[in-house]
mmCIF file of C-alpha atoms and ligand atoms in Angstrom:
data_model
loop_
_atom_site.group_PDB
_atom_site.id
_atom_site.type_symbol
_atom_site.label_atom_id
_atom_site.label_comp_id
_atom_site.label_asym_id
_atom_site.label_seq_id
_atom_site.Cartn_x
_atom_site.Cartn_y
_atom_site.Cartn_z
ATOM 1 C CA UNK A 1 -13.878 -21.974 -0.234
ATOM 2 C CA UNK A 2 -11.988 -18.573 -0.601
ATOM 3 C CA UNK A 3 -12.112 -16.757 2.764
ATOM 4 C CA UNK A 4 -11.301 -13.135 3.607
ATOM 5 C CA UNK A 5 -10.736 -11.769 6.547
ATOM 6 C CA UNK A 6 -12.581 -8.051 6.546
ATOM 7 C CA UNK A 7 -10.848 -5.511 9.384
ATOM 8 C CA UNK A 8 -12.601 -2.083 8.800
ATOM 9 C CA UNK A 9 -10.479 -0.289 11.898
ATOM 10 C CA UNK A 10 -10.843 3.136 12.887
ATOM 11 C CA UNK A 11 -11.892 6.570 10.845
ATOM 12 C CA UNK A 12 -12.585 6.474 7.315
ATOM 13 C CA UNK A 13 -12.092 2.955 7.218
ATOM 14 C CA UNK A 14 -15.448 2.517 8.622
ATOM 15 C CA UNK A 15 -17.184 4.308 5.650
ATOM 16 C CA UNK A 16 -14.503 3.491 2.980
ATOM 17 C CA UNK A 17 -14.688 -1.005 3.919
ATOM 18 C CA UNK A 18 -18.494 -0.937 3.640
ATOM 19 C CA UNK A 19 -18.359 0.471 0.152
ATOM 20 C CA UNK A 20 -15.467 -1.961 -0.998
ATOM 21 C CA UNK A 21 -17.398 -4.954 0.579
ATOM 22 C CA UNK A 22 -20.598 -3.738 -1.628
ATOM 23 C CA UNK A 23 -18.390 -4.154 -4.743
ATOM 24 C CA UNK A 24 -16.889 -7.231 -3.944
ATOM 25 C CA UNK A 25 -20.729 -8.817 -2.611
ATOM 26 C CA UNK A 26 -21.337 -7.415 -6.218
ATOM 27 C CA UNK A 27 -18.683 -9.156 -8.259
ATOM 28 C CA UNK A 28 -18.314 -12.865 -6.355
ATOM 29 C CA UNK A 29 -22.045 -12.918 -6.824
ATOM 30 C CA UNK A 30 -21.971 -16.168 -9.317
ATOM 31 C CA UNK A 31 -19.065 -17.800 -6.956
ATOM 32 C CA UNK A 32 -21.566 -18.608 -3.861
ATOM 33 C CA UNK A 33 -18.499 -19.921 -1.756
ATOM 34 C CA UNK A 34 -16.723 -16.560 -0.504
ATOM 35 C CA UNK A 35 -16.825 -16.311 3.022
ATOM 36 C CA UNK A 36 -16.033 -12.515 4.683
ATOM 37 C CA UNK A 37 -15.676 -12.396 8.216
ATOM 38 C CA UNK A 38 -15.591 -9.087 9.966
ATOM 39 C CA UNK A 39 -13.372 -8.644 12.700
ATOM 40 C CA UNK A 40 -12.408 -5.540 15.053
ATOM 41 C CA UNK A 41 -8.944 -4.010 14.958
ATOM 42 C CA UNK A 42 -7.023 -0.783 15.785
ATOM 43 C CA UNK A 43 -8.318 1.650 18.219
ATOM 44 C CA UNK A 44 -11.844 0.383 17.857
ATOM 45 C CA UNK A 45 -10.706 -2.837 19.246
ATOM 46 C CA UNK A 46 -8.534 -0.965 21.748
ATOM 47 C CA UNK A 47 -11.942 0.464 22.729
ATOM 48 C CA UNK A 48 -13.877 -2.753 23.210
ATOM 49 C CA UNK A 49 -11.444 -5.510 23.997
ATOM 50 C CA UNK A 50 -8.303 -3.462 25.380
ATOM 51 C CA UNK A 51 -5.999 -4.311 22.373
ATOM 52 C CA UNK A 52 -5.724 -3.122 19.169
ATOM 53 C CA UNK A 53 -5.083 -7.127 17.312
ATOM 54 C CA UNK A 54 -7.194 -9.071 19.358
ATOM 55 C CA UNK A 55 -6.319 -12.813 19.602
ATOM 56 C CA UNK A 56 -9.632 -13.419 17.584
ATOM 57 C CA UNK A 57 -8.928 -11.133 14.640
ATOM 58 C CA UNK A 58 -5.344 -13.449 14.711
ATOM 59 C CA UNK A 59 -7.321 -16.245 14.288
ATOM 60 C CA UNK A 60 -10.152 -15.449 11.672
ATOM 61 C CA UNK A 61 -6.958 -13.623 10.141
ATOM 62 C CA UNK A 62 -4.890 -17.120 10.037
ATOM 63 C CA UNK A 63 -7.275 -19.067 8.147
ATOM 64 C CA UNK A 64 -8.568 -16.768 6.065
ATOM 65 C CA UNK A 65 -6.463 -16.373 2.359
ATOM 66 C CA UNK A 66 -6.905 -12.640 2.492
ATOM 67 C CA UNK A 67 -7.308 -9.783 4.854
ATOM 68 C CA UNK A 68 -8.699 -6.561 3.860
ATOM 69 C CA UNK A 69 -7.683 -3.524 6.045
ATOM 70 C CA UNK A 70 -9.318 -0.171 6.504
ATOM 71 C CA UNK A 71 -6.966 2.507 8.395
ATOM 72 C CA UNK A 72 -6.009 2.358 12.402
ATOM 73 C CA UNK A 73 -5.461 4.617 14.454
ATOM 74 C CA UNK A 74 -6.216 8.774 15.503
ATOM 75 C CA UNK A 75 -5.855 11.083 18.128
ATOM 76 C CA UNK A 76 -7.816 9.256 20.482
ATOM 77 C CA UNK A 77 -5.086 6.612 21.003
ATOM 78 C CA UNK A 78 -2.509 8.785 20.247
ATOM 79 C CA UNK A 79 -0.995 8.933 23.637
ATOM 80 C CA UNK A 80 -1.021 5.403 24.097
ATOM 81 C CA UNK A 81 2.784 3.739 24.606
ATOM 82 C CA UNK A 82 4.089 3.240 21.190
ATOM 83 C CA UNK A 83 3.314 -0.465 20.916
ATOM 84 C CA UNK A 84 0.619 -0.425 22.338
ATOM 85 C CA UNK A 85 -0.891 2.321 19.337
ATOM 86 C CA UNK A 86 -2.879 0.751 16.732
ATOM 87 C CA UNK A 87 -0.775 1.304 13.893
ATOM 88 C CA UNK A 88 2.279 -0.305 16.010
ATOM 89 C CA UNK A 89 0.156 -3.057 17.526
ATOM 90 C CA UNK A 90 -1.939 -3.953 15.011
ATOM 91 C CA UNK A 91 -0.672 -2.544 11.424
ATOM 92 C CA UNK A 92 2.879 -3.479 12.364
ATOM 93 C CA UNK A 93 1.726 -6.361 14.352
ATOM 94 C CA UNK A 94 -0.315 -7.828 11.254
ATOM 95 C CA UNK A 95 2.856 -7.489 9.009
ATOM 96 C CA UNK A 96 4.940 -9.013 11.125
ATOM 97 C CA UNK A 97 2.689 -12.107 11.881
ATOM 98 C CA UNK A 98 1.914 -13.147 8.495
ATOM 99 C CA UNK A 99 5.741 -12.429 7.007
ATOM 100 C CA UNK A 100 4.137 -9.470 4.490
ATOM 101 C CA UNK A 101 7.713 -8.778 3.518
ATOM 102 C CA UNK A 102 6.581 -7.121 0.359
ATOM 103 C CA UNK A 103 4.469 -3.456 -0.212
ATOM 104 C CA UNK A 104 3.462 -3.041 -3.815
ATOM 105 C CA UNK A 105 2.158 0.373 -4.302
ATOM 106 C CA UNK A 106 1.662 0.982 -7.933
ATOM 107 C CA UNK A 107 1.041 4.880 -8.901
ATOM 108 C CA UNK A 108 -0.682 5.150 -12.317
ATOM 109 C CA UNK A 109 -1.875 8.594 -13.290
ATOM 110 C CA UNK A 110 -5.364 8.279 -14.603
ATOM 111 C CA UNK A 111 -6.373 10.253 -17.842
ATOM 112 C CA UNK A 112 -9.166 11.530 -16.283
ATOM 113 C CA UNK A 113 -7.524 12.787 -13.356
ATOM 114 C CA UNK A 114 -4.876 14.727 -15.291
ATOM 115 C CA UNK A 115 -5.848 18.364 -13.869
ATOM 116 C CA UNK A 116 -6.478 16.927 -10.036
ATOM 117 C CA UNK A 117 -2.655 16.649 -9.991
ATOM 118 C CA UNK A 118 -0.384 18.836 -8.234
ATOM 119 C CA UNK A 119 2.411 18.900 -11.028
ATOM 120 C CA UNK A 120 1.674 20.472 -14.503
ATOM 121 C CA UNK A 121 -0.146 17.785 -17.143
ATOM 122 C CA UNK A 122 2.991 17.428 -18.760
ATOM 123 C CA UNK A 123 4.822 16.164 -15.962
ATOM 124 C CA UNK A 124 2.674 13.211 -14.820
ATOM 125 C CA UNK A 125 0.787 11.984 -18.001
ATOM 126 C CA UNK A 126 3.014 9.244 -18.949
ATOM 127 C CA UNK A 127 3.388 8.006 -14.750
ATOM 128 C CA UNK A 128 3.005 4.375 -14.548
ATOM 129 C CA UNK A 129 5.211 2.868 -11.559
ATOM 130 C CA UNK A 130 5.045 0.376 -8.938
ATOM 131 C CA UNK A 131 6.639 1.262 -5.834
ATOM 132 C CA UNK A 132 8.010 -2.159 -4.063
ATOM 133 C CA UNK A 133 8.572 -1.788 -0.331
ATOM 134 C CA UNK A 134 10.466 -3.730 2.149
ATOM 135 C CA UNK A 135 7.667 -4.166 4.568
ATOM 136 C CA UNK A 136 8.624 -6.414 7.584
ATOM 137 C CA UNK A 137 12.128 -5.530 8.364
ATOM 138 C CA UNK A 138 14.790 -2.145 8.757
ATOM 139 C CA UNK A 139 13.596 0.699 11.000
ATOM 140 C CA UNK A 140 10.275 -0.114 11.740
ATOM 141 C CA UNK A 141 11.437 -3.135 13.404
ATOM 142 C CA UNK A 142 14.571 -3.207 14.916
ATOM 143 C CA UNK A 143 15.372 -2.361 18.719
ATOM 144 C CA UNK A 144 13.944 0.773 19.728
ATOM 145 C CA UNK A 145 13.810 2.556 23.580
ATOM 146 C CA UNK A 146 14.638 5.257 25.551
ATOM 147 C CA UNK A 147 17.861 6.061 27.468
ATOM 148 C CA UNK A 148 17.582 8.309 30.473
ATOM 149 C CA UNK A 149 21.808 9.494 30.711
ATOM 150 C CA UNK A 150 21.356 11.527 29.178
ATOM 151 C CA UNK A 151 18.121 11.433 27.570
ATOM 152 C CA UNK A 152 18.223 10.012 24.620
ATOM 153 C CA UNK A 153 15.926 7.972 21.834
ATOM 154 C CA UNK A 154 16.674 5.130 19.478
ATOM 155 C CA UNK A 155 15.623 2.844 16.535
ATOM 156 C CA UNK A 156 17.573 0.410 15.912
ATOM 157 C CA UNK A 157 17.968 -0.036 11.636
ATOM 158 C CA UNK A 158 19.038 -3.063 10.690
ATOM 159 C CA UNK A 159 18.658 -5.802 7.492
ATOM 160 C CA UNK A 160 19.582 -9.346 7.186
ATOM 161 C CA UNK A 161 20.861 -10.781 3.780
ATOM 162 C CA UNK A 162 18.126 -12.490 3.669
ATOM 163 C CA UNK A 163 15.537 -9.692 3.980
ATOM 164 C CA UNK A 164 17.174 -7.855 1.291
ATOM 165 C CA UNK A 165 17.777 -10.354 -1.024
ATOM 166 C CA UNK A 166 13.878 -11.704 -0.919
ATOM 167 C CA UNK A 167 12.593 -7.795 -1.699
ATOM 168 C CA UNK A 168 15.140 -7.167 -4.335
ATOM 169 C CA UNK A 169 14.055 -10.748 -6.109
ATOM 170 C CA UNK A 170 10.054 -9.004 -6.265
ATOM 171 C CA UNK A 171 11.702 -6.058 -7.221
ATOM 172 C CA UNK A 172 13.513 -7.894 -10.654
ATOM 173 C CA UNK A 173 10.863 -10.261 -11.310
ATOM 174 C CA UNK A 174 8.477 -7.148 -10.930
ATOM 175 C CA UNK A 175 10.180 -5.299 -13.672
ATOM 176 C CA UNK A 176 11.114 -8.614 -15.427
ATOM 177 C CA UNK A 177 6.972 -8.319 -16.057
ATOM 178 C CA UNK A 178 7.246 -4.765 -17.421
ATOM 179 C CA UNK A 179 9.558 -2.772 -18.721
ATOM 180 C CA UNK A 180 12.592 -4.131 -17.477
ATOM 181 C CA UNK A 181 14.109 -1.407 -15.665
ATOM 182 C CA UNK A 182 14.853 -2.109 -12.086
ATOM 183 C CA UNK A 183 15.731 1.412 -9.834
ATOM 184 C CA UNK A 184 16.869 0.731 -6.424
ATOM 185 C CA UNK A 185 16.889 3.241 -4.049
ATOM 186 C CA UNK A 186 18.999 4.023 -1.085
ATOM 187 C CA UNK A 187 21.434 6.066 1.001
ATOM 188 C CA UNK A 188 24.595 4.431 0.197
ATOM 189 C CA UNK A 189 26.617 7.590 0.538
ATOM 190 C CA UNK A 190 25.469 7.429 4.352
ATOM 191 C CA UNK A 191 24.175 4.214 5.717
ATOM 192 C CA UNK A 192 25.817 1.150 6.181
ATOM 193 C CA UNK A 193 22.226 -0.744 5.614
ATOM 194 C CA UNK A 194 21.902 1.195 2.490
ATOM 195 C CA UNK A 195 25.733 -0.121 1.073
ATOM 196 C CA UNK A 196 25.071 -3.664 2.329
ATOM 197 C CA UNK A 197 21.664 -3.245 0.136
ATOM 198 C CA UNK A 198 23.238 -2.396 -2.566
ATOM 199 C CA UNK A 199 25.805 -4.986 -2.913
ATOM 200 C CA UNK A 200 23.190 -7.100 -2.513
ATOM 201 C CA UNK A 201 21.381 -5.443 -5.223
ATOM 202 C CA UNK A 202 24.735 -5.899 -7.383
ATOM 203 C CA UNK A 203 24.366 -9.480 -6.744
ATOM 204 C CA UNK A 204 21.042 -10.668 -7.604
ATOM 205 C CA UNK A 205 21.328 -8.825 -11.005
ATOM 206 C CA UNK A 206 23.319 -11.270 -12.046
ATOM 207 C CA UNK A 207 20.248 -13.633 -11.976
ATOM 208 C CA UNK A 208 18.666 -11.368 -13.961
ATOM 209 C CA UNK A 209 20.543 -10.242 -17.304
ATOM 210 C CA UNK A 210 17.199 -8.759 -18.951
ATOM 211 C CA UNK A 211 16.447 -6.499 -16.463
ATOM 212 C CA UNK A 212 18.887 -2.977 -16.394
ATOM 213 C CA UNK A 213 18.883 -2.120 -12.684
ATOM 214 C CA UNK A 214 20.187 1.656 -11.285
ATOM 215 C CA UNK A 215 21.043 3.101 -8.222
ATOM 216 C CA UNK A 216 19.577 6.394 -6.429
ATOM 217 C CA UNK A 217 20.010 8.107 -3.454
ATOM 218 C CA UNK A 218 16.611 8.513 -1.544
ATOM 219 C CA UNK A 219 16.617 11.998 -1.539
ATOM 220 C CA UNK A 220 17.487 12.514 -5.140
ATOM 221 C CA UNK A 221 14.531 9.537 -6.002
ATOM 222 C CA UNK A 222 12.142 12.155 -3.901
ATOM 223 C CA UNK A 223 13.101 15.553 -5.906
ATOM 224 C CA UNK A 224 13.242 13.086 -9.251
ATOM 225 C CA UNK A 225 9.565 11.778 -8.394
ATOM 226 C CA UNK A 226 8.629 15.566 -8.559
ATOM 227 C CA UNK A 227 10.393 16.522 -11.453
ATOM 228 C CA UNK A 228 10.422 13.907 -13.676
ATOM 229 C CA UNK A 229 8.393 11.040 -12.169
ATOM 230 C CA UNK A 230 7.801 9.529 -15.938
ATOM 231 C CA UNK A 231 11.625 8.187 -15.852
ATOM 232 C CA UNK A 232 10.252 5.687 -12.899
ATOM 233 C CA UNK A 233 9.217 1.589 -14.051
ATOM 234 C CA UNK A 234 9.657 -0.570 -10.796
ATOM 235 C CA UNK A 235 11.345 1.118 -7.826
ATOM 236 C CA UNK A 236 12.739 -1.081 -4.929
ATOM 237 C CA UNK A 237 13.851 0.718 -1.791
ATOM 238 C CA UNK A 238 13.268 -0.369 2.384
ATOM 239 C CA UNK A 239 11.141 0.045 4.531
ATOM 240 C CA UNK A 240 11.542 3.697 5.612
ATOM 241 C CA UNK A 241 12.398 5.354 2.359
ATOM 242 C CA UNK A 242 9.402 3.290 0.986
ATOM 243 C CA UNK A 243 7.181 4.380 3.377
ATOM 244 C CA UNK A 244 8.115 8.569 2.275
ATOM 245 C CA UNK A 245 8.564 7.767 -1.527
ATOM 246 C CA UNK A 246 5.225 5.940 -1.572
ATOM 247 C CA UNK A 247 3.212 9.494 0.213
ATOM 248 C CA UNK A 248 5.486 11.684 -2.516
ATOM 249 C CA UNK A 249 4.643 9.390 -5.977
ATOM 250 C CA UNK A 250 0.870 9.323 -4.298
ATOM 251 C CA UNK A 251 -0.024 12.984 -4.995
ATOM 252 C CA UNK A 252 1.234 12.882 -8.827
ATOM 253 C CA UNK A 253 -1.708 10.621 -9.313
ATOM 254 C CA UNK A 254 -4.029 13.005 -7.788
ATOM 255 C CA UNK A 255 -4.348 12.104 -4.552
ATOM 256 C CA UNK A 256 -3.286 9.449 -1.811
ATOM 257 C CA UNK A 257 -7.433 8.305 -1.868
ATOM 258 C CA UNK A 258 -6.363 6.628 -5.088
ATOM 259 C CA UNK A 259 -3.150 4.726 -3.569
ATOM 260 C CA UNK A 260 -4.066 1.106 -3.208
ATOM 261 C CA UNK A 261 -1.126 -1.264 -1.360
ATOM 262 C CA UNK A 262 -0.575 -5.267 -1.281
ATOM 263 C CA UNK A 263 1.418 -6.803 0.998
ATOM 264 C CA UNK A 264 2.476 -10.362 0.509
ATOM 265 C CA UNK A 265 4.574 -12.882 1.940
ATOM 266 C CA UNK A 266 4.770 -16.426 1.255
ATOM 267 C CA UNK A 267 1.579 -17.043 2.270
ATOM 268 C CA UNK A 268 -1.713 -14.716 2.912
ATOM 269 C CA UNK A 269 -1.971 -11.086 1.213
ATOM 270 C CA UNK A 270 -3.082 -7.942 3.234
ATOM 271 C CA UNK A 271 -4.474 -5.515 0.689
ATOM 272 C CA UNK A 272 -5.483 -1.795 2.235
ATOM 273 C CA UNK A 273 -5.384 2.128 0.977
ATOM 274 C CA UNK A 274 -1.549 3.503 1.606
ATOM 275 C CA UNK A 275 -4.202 6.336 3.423
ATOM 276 C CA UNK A 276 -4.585 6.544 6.824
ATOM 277 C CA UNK A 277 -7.982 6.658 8.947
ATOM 278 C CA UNK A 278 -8.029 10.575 8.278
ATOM 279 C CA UNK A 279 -9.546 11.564 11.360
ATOM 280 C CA UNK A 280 -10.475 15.293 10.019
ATOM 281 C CA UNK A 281 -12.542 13.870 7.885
ATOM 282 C CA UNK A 282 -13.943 10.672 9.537
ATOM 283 C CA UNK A 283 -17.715 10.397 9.558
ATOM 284 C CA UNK A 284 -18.292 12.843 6.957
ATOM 285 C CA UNK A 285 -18.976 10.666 4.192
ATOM 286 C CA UNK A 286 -16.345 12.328 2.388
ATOM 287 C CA UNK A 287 -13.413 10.052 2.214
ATOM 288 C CA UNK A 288 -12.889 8.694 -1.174
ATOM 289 C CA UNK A 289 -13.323 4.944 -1.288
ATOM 290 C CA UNK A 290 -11.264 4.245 -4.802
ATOM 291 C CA UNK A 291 -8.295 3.134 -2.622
ATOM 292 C CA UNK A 292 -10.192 0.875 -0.744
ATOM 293 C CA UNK A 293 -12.166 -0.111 -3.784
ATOM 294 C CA UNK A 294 -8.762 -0.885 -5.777
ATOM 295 C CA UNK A 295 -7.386 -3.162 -3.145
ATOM 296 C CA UNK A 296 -10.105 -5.386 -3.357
ATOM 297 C CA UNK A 297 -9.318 -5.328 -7.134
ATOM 298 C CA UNK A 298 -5.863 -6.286 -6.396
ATOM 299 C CA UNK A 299 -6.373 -8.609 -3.935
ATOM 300 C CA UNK A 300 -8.352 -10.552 -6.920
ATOM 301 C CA UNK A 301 -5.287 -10.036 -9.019
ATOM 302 C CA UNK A 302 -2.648 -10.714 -6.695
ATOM 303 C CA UNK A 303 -4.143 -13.791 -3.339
ATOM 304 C CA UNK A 304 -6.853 -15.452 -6.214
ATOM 305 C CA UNK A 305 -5.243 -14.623 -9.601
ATOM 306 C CA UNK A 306 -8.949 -13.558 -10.932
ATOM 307 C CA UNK A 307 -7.076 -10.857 -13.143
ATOM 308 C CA UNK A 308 -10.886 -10.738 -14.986
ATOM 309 C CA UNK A 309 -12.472 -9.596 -11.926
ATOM 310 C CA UNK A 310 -9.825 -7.036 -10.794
ATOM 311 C CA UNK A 311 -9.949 -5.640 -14.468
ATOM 312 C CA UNK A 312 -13.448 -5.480 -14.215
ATOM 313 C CA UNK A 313 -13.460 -3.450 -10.954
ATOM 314 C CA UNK A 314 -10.817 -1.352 -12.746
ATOM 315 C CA UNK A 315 -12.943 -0.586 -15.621
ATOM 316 C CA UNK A 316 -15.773 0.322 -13.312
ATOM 317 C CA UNK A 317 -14.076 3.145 -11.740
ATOM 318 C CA UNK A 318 -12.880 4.244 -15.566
ATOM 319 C CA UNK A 319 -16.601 4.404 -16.566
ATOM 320 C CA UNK A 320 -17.069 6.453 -13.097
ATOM 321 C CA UNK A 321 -14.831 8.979 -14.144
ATOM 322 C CA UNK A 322 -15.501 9.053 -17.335
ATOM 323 C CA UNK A 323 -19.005 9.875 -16.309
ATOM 324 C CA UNK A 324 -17.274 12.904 -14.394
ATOM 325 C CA UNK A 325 -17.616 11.443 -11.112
ATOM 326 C CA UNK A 326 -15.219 12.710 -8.470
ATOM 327 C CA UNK A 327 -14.970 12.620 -4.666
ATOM 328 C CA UNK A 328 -14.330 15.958 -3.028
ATOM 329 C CA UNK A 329 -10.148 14.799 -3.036
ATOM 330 C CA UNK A 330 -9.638 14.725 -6.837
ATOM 331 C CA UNK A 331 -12.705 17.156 -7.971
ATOM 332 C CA UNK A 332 -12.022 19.909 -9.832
ATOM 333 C CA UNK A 333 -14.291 22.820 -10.854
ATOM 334 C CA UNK A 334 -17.100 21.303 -13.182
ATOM 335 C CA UNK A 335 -16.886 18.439 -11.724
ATOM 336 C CA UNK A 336 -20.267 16.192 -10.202
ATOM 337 C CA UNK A 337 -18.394 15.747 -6.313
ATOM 338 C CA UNK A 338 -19.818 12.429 -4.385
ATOM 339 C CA UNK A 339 -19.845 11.648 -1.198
ATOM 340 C CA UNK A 340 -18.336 8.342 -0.145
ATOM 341 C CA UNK A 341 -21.588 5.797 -0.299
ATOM 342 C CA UNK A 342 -22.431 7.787 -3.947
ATOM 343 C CA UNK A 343 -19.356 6.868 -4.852
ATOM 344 C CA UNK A 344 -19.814 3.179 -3.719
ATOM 345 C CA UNK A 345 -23.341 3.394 -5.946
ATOM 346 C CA UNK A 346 -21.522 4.952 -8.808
ATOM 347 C CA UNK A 347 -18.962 1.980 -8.801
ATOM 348 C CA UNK A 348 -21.575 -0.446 -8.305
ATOM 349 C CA UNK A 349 -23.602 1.257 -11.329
ATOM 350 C CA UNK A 350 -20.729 1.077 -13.460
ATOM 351 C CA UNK A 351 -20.415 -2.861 -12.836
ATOM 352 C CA UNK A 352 -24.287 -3.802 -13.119
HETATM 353 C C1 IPM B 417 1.776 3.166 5.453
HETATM 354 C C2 IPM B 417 1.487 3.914 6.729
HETATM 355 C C3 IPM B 417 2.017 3.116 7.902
HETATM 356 C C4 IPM B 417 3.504 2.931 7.709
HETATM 357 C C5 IPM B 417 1.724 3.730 9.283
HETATM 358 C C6 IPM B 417 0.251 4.020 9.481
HETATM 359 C C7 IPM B 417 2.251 2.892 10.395
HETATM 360 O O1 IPM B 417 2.011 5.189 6.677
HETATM 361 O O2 IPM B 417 1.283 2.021 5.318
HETATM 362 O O3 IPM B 417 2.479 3.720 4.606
HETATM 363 O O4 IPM B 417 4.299 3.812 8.081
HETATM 364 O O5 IPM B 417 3.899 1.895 7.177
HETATM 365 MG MG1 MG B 418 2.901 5.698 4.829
#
């Protein structure tokens, strides 16, 4: 019986996972055996239980073959000690105890959205690129304190052979399934992780003759992703640079509520928005959903292999905008704006 573990968290994520879960009640409909459990996380949990990844979320996590994430975190917790704040404790924390080693962020610029772009039409109508991010490894993870003589902070950046090689295989066999163009992105000219890296990178092309792979600095890959962001197929970088890159290639879509993420590991697959819990907004019924509606498509595609169901979902929010359905993020003047549940009903209109 396919199980998912459901973690709304804090802010939006309260209104955007009830939508999601309406769409996926809606599609598993004929399959009788899905089991969601619901489970606290992130500064709500710090609220209730003292911890942002209680042991109990753990466990329904464990033996579950899925977990669906919301957003952590706002200002309420935002004074907390570092690892004790929900995004350290439990985003971080989640990562790191199921091995999600890989981030696949794919950035597809919808025909419909053209004008809700930042860049001019011409710029973004051809995007279609998946961003693959190191996820469990580099600066997020490595030694990091304080130093009192003289004051002083540090983050310790730092990746094994083995990290790099794992992330640079999804990267290849990634664009092995597309186009065949493999851009890996670093800051060779500077850091010693980013040389190692590419060396690395060097290597495991050989087990890949098909695929053409290139090199980039980071900050040349963020002015390229403005300027000519159609050049882009599959690009691999770490953790960091993944973590900017992803926010940058976000926009050209239209907005960062359309940015859906997957993060696998050998084992169970996290899917969430790249979003945050946008506190401004929270409560409003505002937030757009899509994100949160598109991970559950991939998690279909990428923990169950139902590629019919996540193209179905997909479809559903084509119809939606189609229909000239927008959320306040991606609206532009003529435009019928939703609120987050309408949005949820338009989706689940779409798929009846
Ligand atoms: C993301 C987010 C997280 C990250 C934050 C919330 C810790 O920005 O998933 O991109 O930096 O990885
Ligand atoms: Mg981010």
């Amino acid at each position: 019986m396919p199980k998912i573990a459901v973690l709304p968290g804090d802010g939006i994520g309260q209104e955007i996972m009830p939508q999601a879960l309406r769409v996926l009640k809606h599609v598993v409909k004929n399959l009788p055996d899905w089991e969601c459990t619901e489970c606290i996380v992130g500064g709500a949990a710090i609220d209730l239980v003292g911890k942002a990844l209680p042991e109990e979320t753990l466990k329904v996590c464990k033996k579950s073959d899925a977990i669906l994430l919301g957003a952590v975190g706002g200002p309420k917790w935002d004074n907390l000690p570092g690892p004790e704040r929900p995004e350290m404790a439990a985003l971080l924390g989640l990562r790191k105890a199921f091995g999600l080693y890989a981030n696949i962020r794919p950035v597809k610029m919808m025909p419909f959205l053209l004008d809700a772009s930042p860049l001019k039409r011409e710029r973004v109508e051809n995007v279609d690129m998946i961003i693959v991010r190191e996820l469990s490894s580099g600066l997020y993870f490595g030694e990091k304190g304080r130093k009192t003589d003289p004051p002083s902070g540090y983050d310790v950046m730092i990746y094994s052979e083995e990290e790099v090689r794992r992330i640079l295989h999804v990267g290849f066999k990634t664009a092995q399934a597309r186009s065949k163009r493999l851009c890996s992105v670093d800051k060779a000219n500077v850091l010693e992780t980013s040389r190692f890296w590419r060396e690395i990178a060097n290597d495991v092309a050989k087990e890949y003759p098909d695929v053409q792979l290139s090199h980039m600095y980071a900050d040349n890959a963020g002015m390229q992703l403005v300027l000519h962001p159609s050049q882009f197929d599959v690009m691999v970088t770490d953790n960091t640079f993944g973590d900017l890159l992803s926010d940058i290639a976000s926009v050209l879509g239209g907005s960062i509520g359309m940015l859906s993420s997957a993060s696998l590991g050998n084992n169970i697959g996290l899917y969430e928005p790249a979003h945050g819990s946008a506190p401004d907004i929270a409560g409003q019924n505002i937030a757009n959903p899509l994100a949160m509606i598109i991970s559950v498509a991939s998690m279909f595609r990428h923990s169950f292999a139902r590629h019919d169901i996540a193209d179905k979902i997909e479809q559903a929010i084509d119809q939606v905008f189609a229909a000239g359905y927008r959320t306040g993020d991606i609206a532009k003047p003529g435009d019928q704006v939703l609120g987050t549940k309408e949005m949820g009903d338009a989706v689940l209109a779409a798929l009846a």
